[in-house]
């Protein structure tokens, strides 16, 4: 009989150890099978995903889209000044509207759009003159004019649009997509978010992975910078050779593995280990992907100069190299939040990105990539068709030429990735205040996006805190009319 002193680590074991030790490991086998069924994958695929969390995974069924570019016009662009023309609003300009809805701030008379609208393409869809370059691809666009969100506030609306939940901490859409599909390039993050100049409102919560493993969180890039060393800190090392660095990481990996052996449920530790490995691999591909000077001069000229042209071109280069989900924000804070000077501000903002968005759509199409790349455009909500009444004593107290937030009805559009091109879905009322025909809630949009990618939104789940969670929570209906 052995009389050696038992070690503490032999007495303490995790739930997974318990399952493996009970019934000759049958509990562990059952758990592996359950985990595999979470995505509708066999246990062998789930095991591979556990070892290589960003490895490419098959969707639940054949999806038409393989990757996503989300163009986020943070702050809330005005739908009645961009993609939802309202002649009746122009007729009522300066008069009281017969429709009254709750708004965040006090609003007054009807405010007709200062911009002209024109028909484009074979479909003859009307688009504002401030998005003339984008409108050249209108026959590839599916324009949803009946979007709805829950409240007219930036913070909860950003969370709803990005994470499917306005108040509770939930994984972002980009995290869900990379969790479900993995990434086609193991030397790059599966989910990259670009915002020039700093963070948007709610900062990194917009691309959080929440209770999903940390490897699925978005990687933030400040595209205001042009030098690769400033775009991605420490992307190059001069102190040690690649071989020496690999040896160091291998040793670190062994030490971390020993440390993790008794902590198999520590998601933060696993995320840290994965980040070390990914950072090393990024040195190979990232410098190339973000260097737009490697593009032909004609392509760079097509996208245009400036930060928007550069980051749209980077977005195309990233998905071309296998990044699964790329989010492109217009800028720091909430640039599209035009409570005053709607004509001046929207003309400037659209002028910064119109050429680049139009170039992105054309470039993807000429490369044969648009058919399986889903491009999404929009903000967290729209703006009122009525003029905002400034608060007495404020800096803009005497200015009445802006619009308040509007969650009752607004516009978003999608292109490529299996959507119905040259199609307008739904409508707001004659003045653009609220969705009146075929309303599409943000949950419905998310459900439809997941179907385009090959997932049943009710079955792409992750078990946490004793229940299965999904992007659409307990809501959402697929809008099949949007799908070609």
Short mmCIF file of C-alpha atoms in Angstrom, two decimals:
data_model
loop_
_atom_site.label_atom_id
_atom_site.label_comp_id
_atom_site.label_asym_id
_atom_site.label_seq_id
_atom_site.Cartn_x
_atom_site.Cartn_y
_atom_site.Cartn_z
CA UNK A 1 0.00 0.00 0.00
CA UNK A 2 1.34 3.39 -0.90
CA UNK A 3 1.83 5.85 1.94
CA UNK A 4 2.93 8.90 -0.09
CA UNK A 5 1.40 12.27 0.75
CA UNK A 6 -1.39 13.22 -1.70
CA UNK A 7 -0.83 16.36 -3.77
CA UNK A 8 -3.35 19.20 -3.55
CA UNK A 9 -3.88 19.20 -7.33
CA UNK A 10 -4.86 15.52 -7.14
CA UNK A 11 -7.64 16.34 -4.69
CA UNK A 12 -9.09 19.32 -6.58
CA UNK A 13 -10.51 18.90 -10.05
CA UNK A 14 -12.87 20.72 -12.33
CA UNK A 15 -16.35 19.75 -13.53
CA UNK A 16 -14.80 18.50 -16.76
CA UNK A 17 -12.39 16.29 -14.76
CA UNK A 18 -15.36 14.95 -12.82
CA UNK A 19 -17.23 14.03 -16.01
CA UNK A 20 -14.16 12.35 -17.46
CA UNK A 21 -13.54 10.31 -14.30
CA UNK A 22 -17.16 9.15 -13.89
CA UNK A 23 -18.39 6.20 -15.92
CA UNK A 24 -15.01 5.69 -17.63
CA UNK A 25 -15.26 9.06 -19.32
CA UNK A 26 -18.72 8.59 -20.82
CA UNK A 27 -19.84 11.87 -19.26
CA UNK A 28 -17.04 13.67 -21.08
CA UNK A 29 -18.00 12.01 -24.36
CA UNK A 30 -21.59 13.11 -23.88
CA UNK A 31 -20.48 16.66 -23.12
CA UNK A 32 -18.36 16.70 -26.28
CA UNK A 33 -21.36 15.56 -28.29
CA UNK A 34 -23.53 18.29 -26.77
CA UNK A 35 -20.95 20.93 -27.56
CA UNK A 36 -20.79 19.70 -31.12
CA UNK A 37 -24.55 19.96 -31.47
CA UNK A 38 -24.44 23.59 -30.36
CA UNK A 39 -23.55 24.58 -33.89
CA UNK A 40 -25.04 21.55 -35.54
CA UNK A 41 -21.52 20.14 -35.99
CA UNK A 42 -20.32 16.60 -35.30
CA UNK A 43 -18.27 16.06 -32.14
CA UNK A 44 -15.06 15.75 -34.21
CA UNK A 45 -15.59 19.22 -35.70
CA UNK A 46 -16.32 20.63 -32.24
CA UNK A 47 -13.05 19.15 -30.99
CA UNK A 48 -11.16 20.80 -33.86
CA UNK A 49 -12.88 24.10 -33.13
CA UNK A 50 -11.86 23.82 -29.48
CA UNK A 51 -8.21 23.29 -30.41
CA UNK A 52 -8.23 25.93 -33.15
CA UNK A 53 -11.11 28.31 -32.30
CA UNK A 54 -10.70 30.40 -35.46
CA UNK A 55 -10.43 27.44 -37.82
CA UNK A 56 -12.98 27.61 -40.67
CA UNK A 57 -16.27 25.91 -39.79
CA UNK A 58 -19.12 24.83 -42.01
CA UNK A 59 -22.42 26.68 -41.51
CA UNK A 60 -25.60 24.79 -40.65
CA UNK A 61 -26.67 24.93 -44.30
CA UNK A 62 -25.33 26.40 -47.53
CA UNK A 63 -25.26 30.16 -47.05
CA UNK A 64 -25.02 32.64 -49.89
CA UNK A 65 -22.66 34.96 -47.98
CA UNK A 66 -19.24 33.94 -46.71
CA UNK A 67 -18.05 37.19 -45.18
CA UNK A 68 -19.42 40.56 -44.02
CA UNK A 69 -18.43 44.22 -44.32
CA UNK A 70 -20.52 46.40 -42.01
CA UNK A 71 -20.36 50.11 -42.85
CA UNK A 72 -21.49 51.90 -39.70
CA UNK A 73 -22.57 55.53 -40.03
CA UNK A 74 -22.50 56.12 -36.28
CA UNK A 75 -24.68 58.91 -34.95
CA UNK A 76 -27.75 58.18 -37.04
CA UNK A 77 -27.93 59.33 -40.68
CA UNK A 78 -31.17 60.93 -41.82
CA UNK A 79 -33.11 58.52 -44.03
CA UNK A 80 -35.25 61.30 -45.53
CA UNK A 81 -32.04 62.99 -46.73
CA UNK A 82 -30.33 59.87 -48.10
CA UNK A 83 -32.32 56.83 -49.29
CA UNK A 84 -36.00 57.57 -48.48
CA UNK A 85 -37.38 60.48 -50.57
CA UNK A 86 -40.49 62.18 -49.19
CA UNK A 87 -42.20 64.64 -51.58
CA UNK A 88 -45.05 65.11 -49.08
CA UNK A 89 -42.58 66.28 -46.48
CA UNK A 90 -41.39 68.96 -48.89
CA UNK A 91 -44.99 70.11 -49.43
CA UNK A 92 -45.50 70.39 -45.67
CA UNK A 93 -42.18 72.19 -45.08
CA UNK A 94 -42.62 74.72 -42.26
CA UNK A 95 -46.07 73.41 -41.36
CA UNK A 96 -47.31 71.14 -38.61
CA UNK A 97 -47.46 67.46 -39.54
CA UNK A 98 -50.64 65.44 -38.95
CA UNK A 99 -48.46 62.74 -37.34
CA UNK A 100 -47.11 63.17 -33.80
CA UNK A 101 -44.68 60.65 -32.28
CA UNK A 102 -42.52 60.71 -29.18
CA UNK A 103 -39.01 62.03 -29.78
CA UNK A 104 -36.07 62.40 -27.46
CA UNK A 105 -36.03 66.18 -27.79
CA UNK A 106 -38.74 68.66 -28.67
CA UNK A 107 -39.40 69.01 -32.39
CA UNK A 108 -41.52 71.42 -34.38
CA UNK A 109 -42.72 71.83 -37.96
CA UNK A 110 -42.03 69.66 -40.99
CA UNK A 111 -38.50 69.98 -42.35
CA UNK A 112 -38.25 69.12 -46.04
CA UNK A 113 -34.97 67.69 -47.29
CA UNK A 114 -32.53 70.28 -48.64
CA UNK A 115 -31.20 67.67 -51.07
CA UNK A 116 -32.48 66.53 -54.42
CA UNK A 117 -33.32 62.92 -55.29
CA UNK A 118 -32.74 61.18 -58.60
CA UNK A 119 -33.58 57.77 -60.06
CA UNK A 120 -30.64 55.43 -60.68
CA UNK A 121 -30.06 52.15 -62.46
CA UNK A 122 -32.47 49.85 -64.23
CA UNK A 123 -34.50 49.62 -61.05
CA UNK A 124 -35.09 53.39 -61.02
CA UNK A 125 -34.66 53.64 -57.25
CA UNK A 126 -34.43 57.21 -55.99
CA UNK A 127 -31.36 58.21 -54.00
CA UNK A 128 -30.22 61.57 -52.63
CA UNK A 129 -27.66 63.51 -54.64
CA UNK A 130 -25.23 63.36 -51.70
CA UNK A 131 -24.83 59.61 -52.36
CA UNK A 132 -24.60 59.78 -56.14
CA UNK A 133 -21.51 57.53 -56.38
CA UNK A 134 -23.03 54.87 -54.13
CA UNK A 135 -26.29 55.07 -56.11
CA UNK A 136 -24.49 53.92 -59.27
CA UNK A 137 -24.62 50.43 -57.74
CA UNK A 138 -28.28 50.65 -56.72
CA UNK A 139 -29.19 47.62 -58.81
CA UNK A 140 -27.03 45.55 -56.45
CA UNK A 141 -28.56 47.09 -53.34
CA UNK A 142 -31.50 45.94 -51.21
CA UNK A 143 -32.82 49.07 -49.51
CA UNK A 144 -34.88 48.58 -46.35
CA UNK A 145 -36.96 51.71 -45.75
CA UNK A 146 -38.95 50.31 -42.81
CA UNK A 147 -36.33 49.67 -40.14
CA UNK A 148 -37.30 50.00 -36.48
CA UNK A 149 -35.32 50.18 -33.23
CA UNK A 150 -36.56 50.38 -29.65
CA UNK A 151 -35.57 53.80 -28.28
CA UNK A 152 -34.23 57.13 -29.62
CA UNK A 153 -31.01 57.06 -27.58
CA UNK A 154 -27.53 56.37 -28.93
CA UNK A 155 -26.19 53.99 -26.29
CA UNK A 156 -28.99 51.39 -26.18
CA UNK A 157 -29.54 51.65 -29.93
CA UNK A 158 -25.86 51.01 -30.64
CA UNK A 159 -25.97 47.96 -28.37
CA UNK A 160 -29.15 46.73 -30.04
CA UNK A 161 -27.72 47.10 -33.54
CA UNK A 162 -24.37 45.57 -32.69
CA UNK A 163 -25.22 43.04 -30.00
CA UNK A 164 -28.94 42.37 -30.33
CA UNK A 165 -29.60 43.60 -26.78
CA UNK A 166 -29.90 47.19 -25.60
CA UNK A 167 -29.15 46.75 -21.90
CA UNK A 168 -27.55 43.43 -20.98
CA UNK A 169 -24.01 42.43 -21.91
CA UNK A 170 -24.20 40.27 -25.02
CA UNK A 171 -21.75 39.22 -27.77
CA UNK A 172 -21.60 41.43 -30.85
CA UNK A 173 -22.83 40.30 -34.26
CA UNK A 174 -19.24 40.06 -35.53
CA UNK A 175 -18.38 37.79 -32.60
CA UNK A 176 -21.37 35.53 -33.31
CA UNK A 177 -20.41 35.28 -36.98
CA UNK A 178 -16.78 34.36 -36.27
CA UNK A 179 -17.93 31.93 -33.57
CA UNK A 180 -20.16 30.23 -36.12
CA UNK A 181 -17.89 30.31 -39.17
CA UNK A 182 -14.36 30.77 -37.85
CA UNK A 183 -11.92 32.56 -40.13
CA UNK A 184 -10.23 31.64 -43.38
CA UNK A 185 -6.90 33.20 -42.34
CA UNK A 186 -5.31 31.96 -39.11
CA UNK A 187 -2.69 34.71 -39.29
CA UNK A 188 -5.27 37.47 -38.86
CA UNK A 189 -8.12 38.13 -36.43
CA UNK A 190 -11.46 36.81 -37.65
CA UNK A 191 -13.22 40.06 -36.70
CA UNK A 192 -11.65 43.49 -37.27
CA UNK A 193 -13.27 46.84 -36.50
CA UNK A 194 -11.87 50.11 -37.86
CA UNK A 195 -12.74 53.55 -36.51
CA UNK A 196 -10.55 56.56 -37.38
CA UNK A 197 -9.62 59.00 -34.63
CA UNK A 198 -10.75 56.98 -31.63
CA UNK A 199 -13.72 55.03 -30.32
CA UNK A 200 -17.43 55.48 -31.10
CA UNK A 201 -19.96 55.92 -28.30
CA UNK A 202 -19.99 52.82 -26.04
CA UNK A 203 -16.42 52.16 -27.20
CA UNK A 204 -15.32 48.51 -27.29
CA UNK A 205 -18.72 47.25 -26.10
CA UNK A 206 -19.77 47.57 -29.75
CA UNK A 207 -17.49 44.69 -30.74
CA UNK A 208 -17.34 42.74 -27.47
CA UNK A 209 -17.39 38.95 -27.28
CA UNK A 210 -19.05 39.04 -23.82
CA UNK A 211 -19.40 35.42 -22.63
CA UNK A 212 -18.16 33.96 -25.92
CA UNK A 213 -14.44 33.04 -25.84
CA UNK A 214 -12.27 36.15 -26.11
CA UNK A 215 -10.76 35.06 -29.42
CA UNK A 216 -14.03 36.10 -31.11
CA UNK A 217 -13.88 39.70 -29.92
CA UNK A 218 -13.29 42.40 -32.53
CA UNK A 219 -9.77 43.75 -32.95
CA UNK A 220 -9.79 47.56 -33.01
CA UNK A 221 -7.72 49.51 -35.53
CA UNK A 222 -7.43 53.31 -35.61
CA UNK A 223 -7.38 53.95 -39.36
CA UNK A 224 -6.53 57.61 -38.86
CA UNK A 225 -2.92 56.42 -38.88
CA UNK A 226 -1.17 55.53 -42.12
CA UNK A 227 2.07 53.98 -40.85
CA UNK A 228 1.73 50.27 -40.12
CA UNK A 229 3.63 50.63 -36.82
CA UNK A 230 1.00 53.11 -35.62
CA UNK A 231 -1.95 51.23 -37.06
CA UNK A 232 -0.94 48.07 -35.19
CA UNK A 233 1.37 48.55 -32.23
CA UNK A 234 4.38 46.24 -31.95
CA UNK A 235 3.61 44.65 -35.31
CA UNK A 236 7.32 44.39 -36.00
CA UNK A 237 10.09 43.36 -33.63
CA UNK A 238 13.77 44.13 -34.09
CA UNK A 239 15.07 42.84 -30.75
CA UNK A 240 14.85 39.11 -31.55
CA UNK A 241 14.64 36.97 -34.66
CA UNK A 242 11.42 35.21 -35.67
CA UNK A 243 13.02 31.87 -34.73
CA UNK A 244 13.93 33.07 -31.24
CA UNK A 245 10.51 34.62 -30.78
CA UNK A 246 8.88 31.33 -31.78
CA UNK A 247 10.99 29.49 -29.21
CA UNK A 248 9.95 31.97 -26.52
CA UNK A 249 6.29 31.57 -27.38
CA UNK A 250 6.56 27.78 -27.35
CA UNK A 251 8.00 27.91 -23.84
CA UNK A 252 5.32 30.36 -22.75
CA UNK A 253 2.69 28.08 -24.25
CA UNK A 254 3.98 25.13 -22.20
CA UNK A 255 3.95 27.17 -18.99
CA UNK A 256 0.45 28.46 -19.71
CA UNK A 257 -0.77 24.95 -20.51
CA UNK A 258 0.49 23.71 -17.13
CA UNK A 259 -1.12 26.68 -15.42
CA UNK A 260 -4.38 26.08 -17.26
CA UNK A 261 -4.52 22.36 -16.53
CA UNK A 262 -6.34 22.99 -13.26
CA UNK A 263 -8.27 25.93 -14.68
CA UNK A 264 -9.95 24.47 -17.74
CA UNK A 265 -12.97 26.75 -17.51
CA UNK A 266 -11.01 30.01 -17.34
CA UNK A 267 -12.07 31.77 -20.56
CA UNK A 268 -9.91 34.82 -19.85
CA UNK A 269 -6.76 32.72 -19.56
CA UNK A 270 -7.56 30.91 -22.81
CA UNK A 271 -8.20 34.25 -24.54
CA UNK A 272 -4.83 35.57 -23.37
CA UNK A 273 -3.01 32.49 -24.66
CA UNK A 274 -4.78 32.79 -28.02
CA UNK A 275 -3.90 36.50 -28.24
CA UNK A 276 -0.18 35.73 -27.86
CA UNK A 277 -0.31 33.24 -30.70
CA UNK A 278 -2.40 35.48 -32.94
CA UNK A 279 -0.12 38.47 -32.34
CA UNK A 280 2.86 36.41 -33.48
CA UNK A 281 1.10 35.17 -36.60
CA UNK A 282 -0.15 38.65 -37.49
CA UNK A 283 3.42 39.78 -38.09
CA UNK A 284 3.32 37.73 -41.27
CA UNK A 285 0.13 39.01 -42.90
CA UNK A 286 -1.04 42.22 -41.22
CA UNK A 287 1.64 44.52 -42.60
CA UNK A 288 0.69 43.47 -46.13
CA UNK A 289 -3.09 43.71 -45.61
CA UNK A 290 -3.02 47.27 -44.26
CA UNK A 291 -0.53 48.64 -46.77
CA UNK A 292 -2.75 50.20 -49.46
CA UNK A 293 0.30 51.51 -51.35
CA UNK A 294 0.63 47.98 -52.74
CA UNK A 295 -2.58 48.54 -54.69
CA UNK A 296 -2.39 49.81 -58.31
CA UNK A 297 -2.65 53.58 -58.62
CA UNK A 298 -5.94 53.25 -60.55
CA UNK A 299 -7.56 51.36 -57.66
CA UNK A 300 -6.37 53.89 -55.07
CA UNK A 301 -7.69 56.69 -57.27
CA UNK A 302 -11.06 54.92 -57.58
CA UNK A 303 -11.47 54.80 -53.78
CA UNK A 304 -10.27 58.38 -53.40
CA UNK A 305 -7.94 60.12 -51.02
CA UNK A 306 -8.55 60.54 -47.32
CA UNK A 307 -9.25 58.27 -44.43
CA UNK A 308 -12.59 56.91 -45.74
CA UNK A 309 -11.12 55.86 -49.06
CA UNK A 310 -8.20 54.24 -47.29
CA UNK A 311 -10.24 52.28 -44.77
CA UNK A 312 -12.75 51.07 -47.38
CA UNK A 313 -9.85 49.79 -49.45
CA UNK A 314 -8.34 48.14 -46.38
CA UNK A 315 -11.70 46.46 -45.73
CA UNK A 316 -11.63 44.90 -49.19
CA UNK A 317 -8.02 43.78 -48.69
CA UNK A 318 -8.89 42.20 -45.34
CA UNK A 319 -11.79 40.09 -46.58
CA UNK A 320 -9.73 39.20 -49.63
CA UNK A 321 -7.22 37.69 -47.19
CA UNK A 322 -9.80 35.66 -45.32
CA UNK A 323 -10.97 37.93 -42.49
CA UNK A 324 -14.56 36.94 -41.79
CA UNK A 325 -16.15 40.13 -40.45
CA UNK A 326 -14.97 43.71 -40.98
CA UNK A 327 -16.73 46.67 -39.40
CA UNK A 328 -15.99 50.16 -40.74
CA UNK A 329 -17.06 53.11 -38.59
CA UNK A 330 -17.23 56.60 -40.03
CA UNK A 331 -15.33 58.22 -37.18
CA UNK A 332 -14.84 58.88 -33.50
CA UNK A 333 -17.91 59.57 -31.35
CA UNK A 334 -21.11 60.06 -33.36
CA UNK A 335 -20.30 62.11 -36.47
CA UNK A 336 -23.72 61.63 -38.16
CA UNK A 337 -25.59 63.05 -35.15
CA UNK A 338 -26.79 66.22 -36.92
CA UNK A 339 -28.97 68.02 -34.38
CA UNK A 340 -28.19 71.21 -36.28
CA UNK A 341 -26.90 72.21 -39.71
CA UNK A 342 -28.30 69.05 -41.33
CA UNK A 343 -27.53 70.27 -44.84
CA UNK A 344 -23.97 71.32 -44.09
CA UNK A 345 -23.07 68.30 -41.95
CA UNK A 346 -24.73 65.56 -44.01
CA UNK A 347 -23.29 66.95 -47.24
CA UNK A 348 -19.81 66.96 -45.68
CA UNK A 349 -20.13 63.47 -44.17
CA UNK A 350 -21.53 61.91 -47.33
CA UNK A 351 -18.84 63.69 -49.31
CA UNK A 352 -16.21 61.97 -47.17
CA UNK A 353 -17.47 58.43 -47.82
CA UNK A 354 -19.70 58.35 -50.93
CA UNK A 355 -16.90 57.80 -53.44
CA UNK A 356 -15.26 55.18 -51.26
CA UNK A 357 -18.50 53.21 -50.70
CA UNK A 358 -19.32 53.32 -54.40
CA UNK A 359 -15.78 52.15 -55.20
CA UNK A 360 -16.03 49.30 -52.69
CA UNK A 361 -19.22 47.95 -54.27
CA UNK A 362 -17.82 48.19 -57.79
CA UNK A 363 -14.44 46.77 -56.81
CA UNK A 364 -16.01 43.76 -55.08
CA UNK A 365 -18.21 43.13 -58.10
CA UNK A 366 -15.42 43.35 -60.66
CA UNK A 367 -13.40 40.85 -58.61
CA UNK A 368 -16.33 38.43 -58.38
CA UNK A 369 -16.47 38.87 -54.60
CA UNK A 370 -19.75 40.75 -54.19
CA UNK A 371 -21.87 37.66 -54.75
CA UNK A 372 -20.59 36.07 -51.53
CA UNK A 373 -19.67 39.21 -49.56
CA UNK A 374 -22.50 40.84 -47.62
CA UNK A 375 -22.15 44.63 -47.38
CA UNK A 376 -24.36 46.36 -44.78
CA UNK A 377 -24.85 50.14 -44.50
CA UNK A 378 -26.64 52.15 -41.81
CA UNK A 379 -26.56 53.73 -38.38
CA UNK A 380 -28.19 52.93 -35.05
CA UNK A 381 -31.41 54.77 -36.04
CA UNK A 382 -32.64 57.57 -38.32
CA UNK A 383 -33.70 61.18 -37.80
CA UNK A 384 -37.00 63.01 -37.49
CA UNK A 385 -38.76 64.60 -40.48
CA UNK A 386 -39.51 67.51 -38.16
CA UNK A 387 -37.07 70.22 -37.15
CA UNK A 388 -35.47 70.00 -33.72
CA UNK A 389 -36.29 72.80 -31.29
CA UNK A 390 -33.05 73.73 -29.46
CA UNK A 391 -33.02 73.89 -25.68
CA UNK A 392 -33.12 77.47 -24.35
CA UNK A 393 -29.69 78.63 -23.24
CA UNK A 394 -27.83 76.05 -25.34
CA UNK A 395 -25.09 76.95 -27.82
CA UNK A 396 -27.48 76.40 -30.73
CA UNK A 397 -30.47 78.09 -29.09
CA UNK A 398 -31.25 80.18 -32.18
CA UNK A 399 -30.54 77.47 -34.76
CA UNK A 400 -33.45 75.45 -36.15
CA UNK A 401 -32.02 73.46 -39.03
CA UNK A 402 -31.31 70.02 -37.57
CA UNK A 403 -33.15 66.78 -36.84
CA UNK A 404 -33.61 64.74 -33.66
CA UNK A 405 -33.16 60.96 -33.28
CA UNK A 406 -35.83 58.71 -34.78
CA UNK A 407 -36.18 55.02 -33.95
CA UNK A 408 -39.74 54.68 -35.31
CA UNK A 409 -38.64 54.35 -38.92
CA UNK A 410 -35.33 54.58 -40.78
CA UNK A 411 -33.34 53.13 -43.65
CA UNK A 412 -30.55 50.60 -44.00
CA UNK A 413 -29.32 48.81 -47.09
CA UNK A 414 -27.47 45.62 -47.93
CA UNK A 415 -25.66 44.57 -51.08
CA UNK A 416 -24.20 41.31 -52.36
CA UNK A 417 -24.14 38.13 -50.28
CA UNK A 418 -27.37 36.78 -51.73
CA UNK A 419 -29.67 39.76 -51.15
CA UNK A 420 -32.24 40.87 -53.71
CA UNK A 421 -30.60 43.66 -55.73
CA UNK A 422 -32.47 46.67 -57.09
CA UNK A 423 -35.17 46.14 -54.49
CA UNK A 424 -36.85 48.46 -52.00
CA UNK A 425 -38.46 46.78 -49.00
CA UNK A 426 -41.15 48.41 -46.90
CA UNK A 427 -41.90 52.08 -46.47
CA UNK A 428 -42.31 54.76 -43.86
CA UNK A 429 -45.39 56.98 -43.73
CA UNK A 430 -45.63 59.81 -46.34
CA UNK A 431 -43.49 62.04 -44.12
CA UNK A 432 -40.85 59.51 -43.01
CA UNK A 433 -41.72 59.41 -39.32
CA UNK A 434 -42.52 55.72 -38.76
CA UNK A 435 -42.42 52.39 -40.56
CA UNK A 436 -45.81 51.94 -42.21
CA UNK A 437 -45.34 48.97 -44.57
CA UNK A 438 -43.47 45.72 -43.90
CA UNK A 439 -41.65 46.87 -40.75
CA UNK A 440 -38.27 45.26 -40.08
CA UNK A 441 -37.00 45.32 -36.51
CA UNK A 442 -33.27 45.09 -35.79
CA UNK A 443 -33.85 41.53 -34.53
CA UNK A 444 -35.40 40.64 -37.90
CA UNK A 445 -32.39 42.12 -39.69
CA UNK A 446 -30.03 40.01 -37.58
CA UNK A 447 -32.06 36.86 -38.23
CA UNK A 448 -31.92 37.55 -41.98
CA UNK A 449 -28.18 38.25 -41.96
CA UNK A 450 -27.53 34.95 -40.20
CA UNK A 451 -29.66 33.07 -42.74
CA UNK A 452 -27.64 34.64 -45.57
CA UNK A 453 -24.54 33.25 -43.83
CA UNK A 454 -26.05 29.77 -43.49
CA UNK A 455 -27.48 29.79 -39.95
CA UNK A 456 -30.87 29.37 -38.36
CA UNK A 457 -30.79 32.24 -35.87
CA UNK A 458 -32.66 30.13 -33.33
CA UNK A 459 -30.02 27.38 -33.48
CA UNK A 460 -26.78 29.36 -33.48
CA UNK A 461 -26.50 29.30 -29.69
CA UNK A 462 -24.00 29.31 -26.86
CA UNK A 463 -24.74 27.90 -23.41
CA UNK A 464 -23.91 30.28 -20.61
CA UNK A 465 -25.16 30.59 -17.02
CA UNK A 466 -27.50 27.64 -17.47
CA UNK A 467 -29.29 28.69 -20.67
CA UNK A 468 -28.74 28.93 -24.41
CA UNK A 469 -28.14 32.44 -25.75
CA UNK A 470 -28.37 33.67 -29.32
CA UNK A 471 -27.91 36.95 -31.20
CA UNK A 472 -31.66 37.50 -31.54
CA UNK A 473 -32.43 36.40 -27.95
CA UNK A 474 -36.11 35.32 -28.06
CA UNK A 475 -37.01 37.59 -30.96
CA UNK A 476 -36.53 37.93 -34.69
CA UNK A 477 -38.10 36.68 -37.91
CA UNK A 478 -36.23 36.09 -41.16
CA UNK A 479 -37.37 38.53 -43.86
CA UNK A 480 -37.25 36.21 -46.85
CA UNK A 481 -38.28 38.98 -49.27
CA UNK A 482 -34.78 40.45 -48.83
CA UNK A 483 -33.12 37.27 -50.09
CA UNK A 484 -32.64 36.65 -53.82
#
